[in-house]
CSV table of C-alpha atoms in Angstrom, one decimal:
chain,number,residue,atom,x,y,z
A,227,UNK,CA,47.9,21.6,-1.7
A,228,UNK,CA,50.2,22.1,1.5
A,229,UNK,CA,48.2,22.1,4.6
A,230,UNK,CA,48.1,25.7,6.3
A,231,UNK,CA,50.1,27.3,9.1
A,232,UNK,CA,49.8,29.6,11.8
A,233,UNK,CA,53.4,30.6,12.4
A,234,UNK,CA,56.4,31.0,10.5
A,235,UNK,CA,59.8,31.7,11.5
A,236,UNK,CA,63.7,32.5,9.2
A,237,UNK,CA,66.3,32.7,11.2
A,238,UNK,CA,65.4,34.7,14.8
A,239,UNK,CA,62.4,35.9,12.9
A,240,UNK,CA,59.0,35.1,14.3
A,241,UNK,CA,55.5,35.7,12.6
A,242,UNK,CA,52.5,34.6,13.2
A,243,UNK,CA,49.5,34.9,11.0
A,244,UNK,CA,46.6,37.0,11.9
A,245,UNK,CA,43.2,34.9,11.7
A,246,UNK,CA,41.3,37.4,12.7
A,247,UNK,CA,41.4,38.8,8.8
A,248,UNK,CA,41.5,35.1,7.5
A,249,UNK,CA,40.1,33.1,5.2
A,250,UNK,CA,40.5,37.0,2.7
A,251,UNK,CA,43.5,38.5,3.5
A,252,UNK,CA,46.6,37.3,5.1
A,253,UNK,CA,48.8,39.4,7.4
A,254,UNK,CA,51.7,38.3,9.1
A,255,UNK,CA,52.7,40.2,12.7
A,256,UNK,CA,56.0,39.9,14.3
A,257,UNK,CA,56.3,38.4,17.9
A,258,UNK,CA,59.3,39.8,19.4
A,259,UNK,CA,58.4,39.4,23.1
A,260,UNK,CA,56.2,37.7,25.6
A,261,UNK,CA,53.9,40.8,25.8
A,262,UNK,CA,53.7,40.3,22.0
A,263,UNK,CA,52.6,36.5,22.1
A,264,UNK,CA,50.1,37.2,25.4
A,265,UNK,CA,49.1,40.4,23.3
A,266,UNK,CA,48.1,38.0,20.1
A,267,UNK,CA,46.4,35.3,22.4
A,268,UNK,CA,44.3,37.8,24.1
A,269,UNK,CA,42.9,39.4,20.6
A,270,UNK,CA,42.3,36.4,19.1
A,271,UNK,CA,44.9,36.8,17.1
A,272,UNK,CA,46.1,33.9,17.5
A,273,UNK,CA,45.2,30.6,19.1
A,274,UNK,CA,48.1,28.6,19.0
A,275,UNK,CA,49.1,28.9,22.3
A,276,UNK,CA,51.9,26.1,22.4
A,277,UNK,CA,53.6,27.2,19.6
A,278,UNK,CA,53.3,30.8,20.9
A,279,UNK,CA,54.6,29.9,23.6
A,280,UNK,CA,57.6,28.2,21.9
A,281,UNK,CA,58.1,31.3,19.4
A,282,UNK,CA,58.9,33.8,22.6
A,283,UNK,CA,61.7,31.4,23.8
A,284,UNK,CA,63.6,31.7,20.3
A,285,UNK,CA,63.5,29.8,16.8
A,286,UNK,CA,65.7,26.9,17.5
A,287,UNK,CA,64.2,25.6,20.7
A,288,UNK,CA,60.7,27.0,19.6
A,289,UNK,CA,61.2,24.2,15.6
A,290,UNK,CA,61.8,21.3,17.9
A,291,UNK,CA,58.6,22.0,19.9
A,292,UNK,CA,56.1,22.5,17.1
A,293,UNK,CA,57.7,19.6,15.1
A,294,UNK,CA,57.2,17.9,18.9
A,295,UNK,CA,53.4,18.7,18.7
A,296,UNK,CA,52.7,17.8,14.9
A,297,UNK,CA,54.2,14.3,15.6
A,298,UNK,CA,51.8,14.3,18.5
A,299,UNK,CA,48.3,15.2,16.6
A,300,UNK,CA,49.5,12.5,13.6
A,301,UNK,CA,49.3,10.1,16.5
A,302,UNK,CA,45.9,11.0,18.5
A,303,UNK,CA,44.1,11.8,15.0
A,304,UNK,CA,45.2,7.5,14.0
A,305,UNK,CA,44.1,6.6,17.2
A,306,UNK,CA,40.8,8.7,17.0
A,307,UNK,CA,40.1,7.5,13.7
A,308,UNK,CA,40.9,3.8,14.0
A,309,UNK,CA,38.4,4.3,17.2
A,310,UNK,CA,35.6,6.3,15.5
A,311,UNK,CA,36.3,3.5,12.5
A,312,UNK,CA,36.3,0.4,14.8
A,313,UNK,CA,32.6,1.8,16.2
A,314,UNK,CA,30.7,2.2,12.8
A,315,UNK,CA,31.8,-1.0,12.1
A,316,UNK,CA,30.6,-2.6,15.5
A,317,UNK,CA,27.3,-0.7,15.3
A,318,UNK,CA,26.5,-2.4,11.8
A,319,UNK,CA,27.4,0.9,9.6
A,320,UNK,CA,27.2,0.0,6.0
A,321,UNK,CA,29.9,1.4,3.5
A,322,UNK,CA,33.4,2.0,3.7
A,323,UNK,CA,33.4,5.8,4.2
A,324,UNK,CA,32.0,7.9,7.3
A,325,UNK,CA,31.1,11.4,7.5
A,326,UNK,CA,32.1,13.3,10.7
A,327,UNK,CA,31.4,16.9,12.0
A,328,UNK,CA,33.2,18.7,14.1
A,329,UNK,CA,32.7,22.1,15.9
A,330,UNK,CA,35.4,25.5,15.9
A,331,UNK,CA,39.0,24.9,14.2
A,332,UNK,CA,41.2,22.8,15.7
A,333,UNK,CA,43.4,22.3,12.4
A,334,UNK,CA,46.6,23.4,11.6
A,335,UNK,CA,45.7,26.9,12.3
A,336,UNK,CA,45.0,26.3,15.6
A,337,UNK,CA,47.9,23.9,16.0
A,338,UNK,CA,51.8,23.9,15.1
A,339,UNK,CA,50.4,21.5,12.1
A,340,UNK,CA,48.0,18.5,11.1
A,341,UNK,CA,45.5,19.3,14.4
A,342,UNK,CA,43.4,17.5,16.7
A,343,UNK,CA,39.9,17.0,15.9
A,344,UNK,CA,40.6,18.1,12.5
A,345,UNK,CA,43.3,16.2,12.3
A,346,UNK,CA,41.0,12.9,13.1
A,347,UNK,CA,39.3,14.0,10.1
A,348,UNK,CA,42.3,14.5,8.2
A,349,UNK,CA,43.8,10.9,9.0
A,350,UNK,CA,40.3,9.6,7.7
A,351,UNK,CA,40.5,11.9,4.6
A,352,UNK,CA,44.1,10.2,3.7
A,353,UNK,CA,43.3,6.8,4.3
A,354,UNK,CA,40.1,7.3,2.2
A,355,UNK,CA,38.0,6.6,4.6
A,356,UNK,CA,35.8,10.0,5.1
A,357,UNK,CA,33.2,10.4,3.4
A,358,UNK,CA,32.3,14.1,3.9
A,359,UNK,CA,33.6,16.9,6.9
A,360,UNK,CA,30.4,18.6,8.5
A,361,UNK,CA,31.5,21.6,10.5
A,362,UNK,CA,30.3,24.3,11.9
A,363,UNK,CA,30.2,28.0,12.0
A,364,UNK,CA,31.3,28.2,15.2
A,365,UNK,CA,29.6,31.5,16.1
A,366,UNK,CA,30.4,34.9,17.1
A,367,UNK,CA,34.2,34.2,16.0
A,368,UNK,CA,33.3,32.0,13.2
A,369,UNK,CA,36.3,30.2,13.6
A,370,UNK,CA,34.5,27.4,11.7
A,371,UNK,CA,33.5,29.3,8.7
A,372,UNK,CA,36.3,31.1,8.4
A,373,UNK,CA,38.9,28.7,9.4
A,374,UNK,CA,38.0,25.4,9.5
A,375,UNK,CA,36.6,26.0,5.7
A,376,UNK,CA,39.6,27.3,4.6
A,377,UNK,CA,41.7,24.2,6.3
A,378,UNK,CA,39.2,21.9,4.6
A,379,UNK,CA,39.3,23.6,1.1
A,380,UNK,CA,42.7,24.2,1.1
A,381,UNK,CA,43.3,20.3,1.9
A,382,UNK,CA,40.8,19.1,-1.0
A,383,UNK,CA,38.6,17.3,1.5
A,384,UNK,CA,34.6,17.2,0.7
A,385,UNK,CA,33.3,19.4,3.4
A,386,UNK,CA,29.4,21.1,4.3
A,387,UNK,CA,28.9,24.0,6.6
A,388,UNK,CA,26.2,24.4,9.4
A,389,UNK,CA,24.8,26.9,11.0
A,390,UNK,CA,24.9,26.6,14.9
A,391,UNK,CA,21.5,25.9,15.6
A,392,UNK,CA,21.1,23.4,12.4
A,393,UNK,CA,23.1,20.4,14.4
A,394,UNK,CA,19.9,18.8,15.4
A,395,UNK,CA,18.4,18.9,11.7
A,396,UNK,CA,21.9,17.6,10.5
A,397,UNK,CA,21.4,14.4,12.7
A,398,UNK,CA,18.0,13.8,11.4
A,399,UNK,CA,18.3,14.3,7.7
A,400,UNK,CA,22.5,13.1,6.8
A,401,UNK,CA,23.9,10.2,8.3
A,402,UNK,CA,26.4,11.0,10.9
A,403,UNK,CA,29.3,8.5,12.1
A,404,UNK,CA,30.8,10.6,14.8
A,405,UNK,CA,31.4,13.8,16.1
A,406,UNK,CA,35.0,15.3,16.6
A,407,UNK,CA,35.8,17.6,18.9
A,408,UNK,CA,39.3,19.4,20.6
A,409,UNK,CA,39.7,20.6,23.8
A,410,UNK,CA,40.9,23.7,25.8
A,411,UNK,CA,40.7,21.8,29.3
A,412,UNK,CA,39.9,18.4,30.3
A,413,UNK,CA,39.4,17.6,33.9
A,414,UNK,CA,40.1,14.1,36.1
A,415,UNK,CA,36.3,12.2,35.6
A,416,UNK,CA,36.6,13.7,31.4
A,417,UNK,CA,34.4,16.9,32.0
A,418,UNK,CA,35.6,19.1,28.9
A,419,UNK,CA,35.9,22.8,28.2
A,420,UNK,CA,36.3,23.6,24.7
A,421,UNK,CA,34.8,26.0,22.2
A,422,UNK,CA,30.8,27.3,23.4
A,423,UNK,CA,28.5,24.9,21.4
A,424,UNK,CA,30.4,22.1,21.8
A,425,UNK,CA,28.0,21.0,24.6
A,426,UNK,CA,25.1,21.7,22.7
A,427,UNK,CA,26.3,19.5,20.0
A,428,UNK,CA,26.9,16.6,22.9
A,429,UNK,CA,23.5,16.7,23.9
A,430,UNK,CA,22.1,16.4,20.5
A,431,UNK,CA,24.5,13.8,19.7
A,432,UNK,CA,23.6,11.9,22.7
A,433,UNK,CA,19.9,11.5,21.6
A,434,UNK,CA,21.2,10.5,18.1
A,435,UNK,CA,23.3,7.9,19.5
A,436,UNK,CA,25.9,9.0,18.0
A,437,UNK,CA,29.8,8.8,18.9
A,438,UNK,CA,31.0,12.0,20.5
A,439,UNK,CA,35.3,12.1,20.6
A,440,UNK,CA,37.2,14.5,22.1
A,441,UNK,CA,40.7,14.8,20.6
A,442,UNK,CA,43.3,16.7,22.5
A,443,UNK,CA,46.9,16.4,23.8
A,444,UNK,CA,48.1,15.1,27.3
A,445,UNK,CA,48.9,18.3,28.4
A,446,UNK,CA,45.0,19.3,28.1
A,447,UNK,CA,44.4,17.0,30.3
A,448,UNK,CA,44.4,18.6,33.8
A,449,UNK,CA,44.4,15.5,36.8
A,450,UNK,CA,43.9,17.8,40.0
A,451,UNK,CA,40.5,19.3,39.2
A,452,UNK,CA,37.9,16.4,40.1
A,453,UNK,CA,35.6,17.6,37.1
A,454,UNK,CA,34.2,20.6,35.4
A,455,UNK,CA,32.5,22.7,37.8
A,456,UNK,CA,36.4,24.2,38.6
A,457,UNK,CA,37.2,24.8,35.1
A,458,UNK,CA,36.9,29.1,34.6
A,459,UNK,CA,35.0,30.0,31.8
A,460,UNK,CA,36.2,33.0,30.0
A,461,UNK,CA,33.6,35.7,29.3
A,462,UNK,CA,35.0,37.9,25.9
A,463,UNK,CA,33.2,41.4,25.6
A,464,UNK,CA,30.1,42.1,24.6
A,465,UNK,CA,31.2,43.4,21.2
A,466,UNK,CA,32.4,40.8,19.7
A,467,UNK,CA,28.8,38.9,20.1
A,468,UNK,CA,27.7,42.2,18.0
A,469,UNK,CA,29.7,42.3,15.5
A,470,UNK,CA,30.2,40.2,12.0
A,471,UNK,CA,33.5,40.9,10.1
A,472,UNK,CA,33.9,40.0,6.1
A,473,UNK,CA,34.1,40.5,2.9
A,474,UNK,CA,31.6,43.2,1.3
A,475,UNK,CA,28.8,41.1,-0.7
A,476,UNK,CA,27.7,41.9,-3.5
A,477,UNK,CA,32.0,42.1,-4.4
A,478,UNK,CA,34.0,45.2,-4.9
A,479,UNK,CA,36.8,45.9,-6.7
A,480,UNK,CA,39.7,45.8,-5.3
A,481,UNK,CA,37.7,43.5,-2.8
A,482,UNK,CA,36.8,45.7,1.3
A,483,UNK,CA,36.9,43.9,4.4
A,484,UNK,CA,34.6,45.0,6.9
A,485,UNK,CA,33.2,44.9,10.6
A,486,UNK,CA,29.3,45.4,10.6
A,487,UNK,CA,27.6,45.5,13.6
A,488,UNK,CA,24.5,43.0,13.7
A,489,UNK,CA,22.6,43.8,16.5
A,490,UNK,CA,21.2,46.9,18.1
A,491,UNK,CA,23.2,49.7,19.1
A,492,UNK,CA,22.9,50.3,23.3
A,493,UNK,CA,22.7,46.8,24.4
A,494,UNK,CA,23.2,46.8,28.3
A,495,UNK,CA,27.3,45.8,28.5
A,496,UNK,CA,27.0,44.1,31.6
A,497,UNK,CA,23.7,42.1,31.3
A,498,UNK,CA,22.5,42.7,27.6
A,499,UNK,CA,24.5,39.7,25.8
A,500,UNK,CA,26.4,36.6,27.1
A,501,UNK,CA,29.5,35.6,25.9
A,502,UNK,CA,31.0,32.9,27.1
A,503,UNK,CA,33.9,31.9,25.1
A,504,UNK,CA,33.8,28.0,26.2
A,505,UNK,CA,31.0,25.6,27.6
A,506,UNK,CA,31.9,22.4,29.7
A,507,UNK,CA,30.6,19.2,28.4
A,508,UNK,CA,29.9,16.9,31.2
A,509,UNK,CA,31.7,13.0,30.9
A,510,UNK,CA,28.6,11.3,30.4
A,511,UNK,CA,28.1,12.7,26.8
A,512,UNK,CA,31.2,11.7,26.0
A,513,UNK,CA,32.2,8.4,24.3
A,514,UNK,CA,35.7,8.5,23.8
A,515,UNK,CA,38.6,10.8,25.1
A,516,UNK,CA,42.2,10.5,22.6
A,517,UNK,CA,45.3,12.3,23.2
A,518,UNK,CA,48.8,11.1,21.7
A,519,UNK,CA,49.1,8.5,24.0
A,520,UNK,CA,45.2,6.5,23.6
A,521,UNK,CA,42.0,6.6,23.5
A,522,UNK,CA,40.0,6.3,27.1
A,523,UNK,CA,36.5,5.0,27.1
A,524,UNK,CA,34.2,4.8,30.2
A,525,UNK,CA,34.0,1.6,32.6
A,526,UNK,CA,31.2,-0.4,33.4
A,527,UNK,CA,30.8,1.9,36.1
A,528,UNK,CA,29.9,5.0,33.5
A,529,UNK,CA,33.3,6.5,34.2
A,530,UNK,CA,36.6,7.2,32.7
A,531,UNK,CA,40.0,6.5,33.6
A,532,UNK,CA,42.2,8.9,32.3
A,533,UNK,CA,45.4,7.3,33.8
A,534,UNK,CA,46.4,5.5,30.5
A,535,UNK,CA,46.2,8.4,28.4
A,536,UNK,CA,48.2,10.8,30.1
């Protein structure tokens, strides 16, 4: 089946899709303006934000920059492979397949195509070389249940879901090659911001001894900040922490999407939940760091040297 996308355009028509309502209903919203892509990035929407970009400066220029970008994840997801490949091999792993897991959706939905992390896992997927996709939910959006599933099933490739909080059980009862992750913001000494819970999943990877790869491209890669502490984190609204939105279970006919809230109504705005849309993972977690142009690996001094790579 053809991978999914995010954006679609026919002549000076631009649409993108809205994945707030996805993996059960598909809607398509026009993007005339510039207040019309920040309006879709800001609701979550949508969270391609190059190809966004490219679709409020007008079809023609806007084709040549997403094809730009798919021919750049094709060639960090081979790189990232053949890396996370090269290690299970060094560190004795028996069999010809691996299993991965990555964390949030950083497929073609979240991409102009093919992806980043997902894309790793893609590459290893057509080369028959994955064994099985752990991912997960990716909690309060669920981009991972929602999206990263439907990537996954749409694509045919064997995939499991997790909870959040189940990482640490998944590293002690499956056998885990490597973990995959994208970024949103990667500073000079390889600090990374990216989707809250990716740090989490560091840490517990770190006692595992397992690989942890983040896959993103050059222009993630952000050389004047000396390391995380100067990366912003967004905080989203309270609500969104509350809320779940789905599909009605048990089924209805014809099948109602809904937003239920989960938690108890009143909680304090200000102080009652925390919301953090992205966590920063410090360098030292991190084994590997791949954009389009290499993969980076620290020195003998503990460090990485991002010059190559950028």
């Amino acid at each position: 089946m053809a991978p999914l996308t995010s954006i679609r355009t026919e002549g000076n028509k631009i649409e993108i899709v809205n994945q707030l309502l996805l993996p059960h209903q598909v809607e398509w919203i026009p993007i005339n303006t510039v207040e019309d892509a920040y309006d879709a990035i800001k609701t979550m929407k949508e969270r391609d934000i190059p190809a966004t970009d490219a679709a409020v400066e007008f079809v023609a220029e806007g084709r040549k920059i997403a094809d730009e970008d798919v021919g750049r994840n094709k060639e960090m997801a081979k790189h990232g492979g053949e890396w996370v490949l090269a290690e299970a091999k060094k560190r004795g792993e028996e069999g010809d397949k691996i299993n991965m897991m990555t964390v949030c959706n950083t497929g073609s939905l979240a991409t102009s195509g093919y992806g980043t992390a997902l894309g790793l896992i893609t590459y290893l997927h057509e080369t028959g070389k994955l064994e099985r996709a752990y991912y997960t939910q990716s909690t309060p959006y669920h981009q991972g249940s929602r999206l990263t599933s439907f990537e996954l099933q749409t694509l045919g490739i064997p995939s499991t879901m997790l909870c959040d909080s189940m990482v640490g059980s998944l590293f002690q009862h499956r056998k885990i090659h490597g973990i995959a992750v994208g970024a949103d913001r990667i500073a000079r000494n390889g600090d990374t911001a990216n989707k809250v819970g990716t740090y989490n999943a560091a840490v517990l990877a770190a006692r595992h001894g397992i690989p942890f790869v983040v896959v993103a491209p050059i222009s993630t890669v952000d050389l004047d900040i000396a390391d995380g502490t100067q990366i912003p984190i967004e905080h989203r609204p309270a609500i969104e922490a509350q809320c779940a939105r789905g599909l009605l279970y048990p089924p209805t006919s014809p099948p109602t999407l809904a937003t239920v809230l989960i938690t108890p109504s009143g909680l304090d705005e200000q102080n009652g939940v925390y919301n953090p849309s992205f966590d920063v993972t410090p360098a030292e977690l991190i084994s590997a760091i791949v954009t389009e142009k290499g993969v980076a690996v620290r020195g003998e001094d503990g460090k990485f040297d991002l010059s190559g790579i950028v």
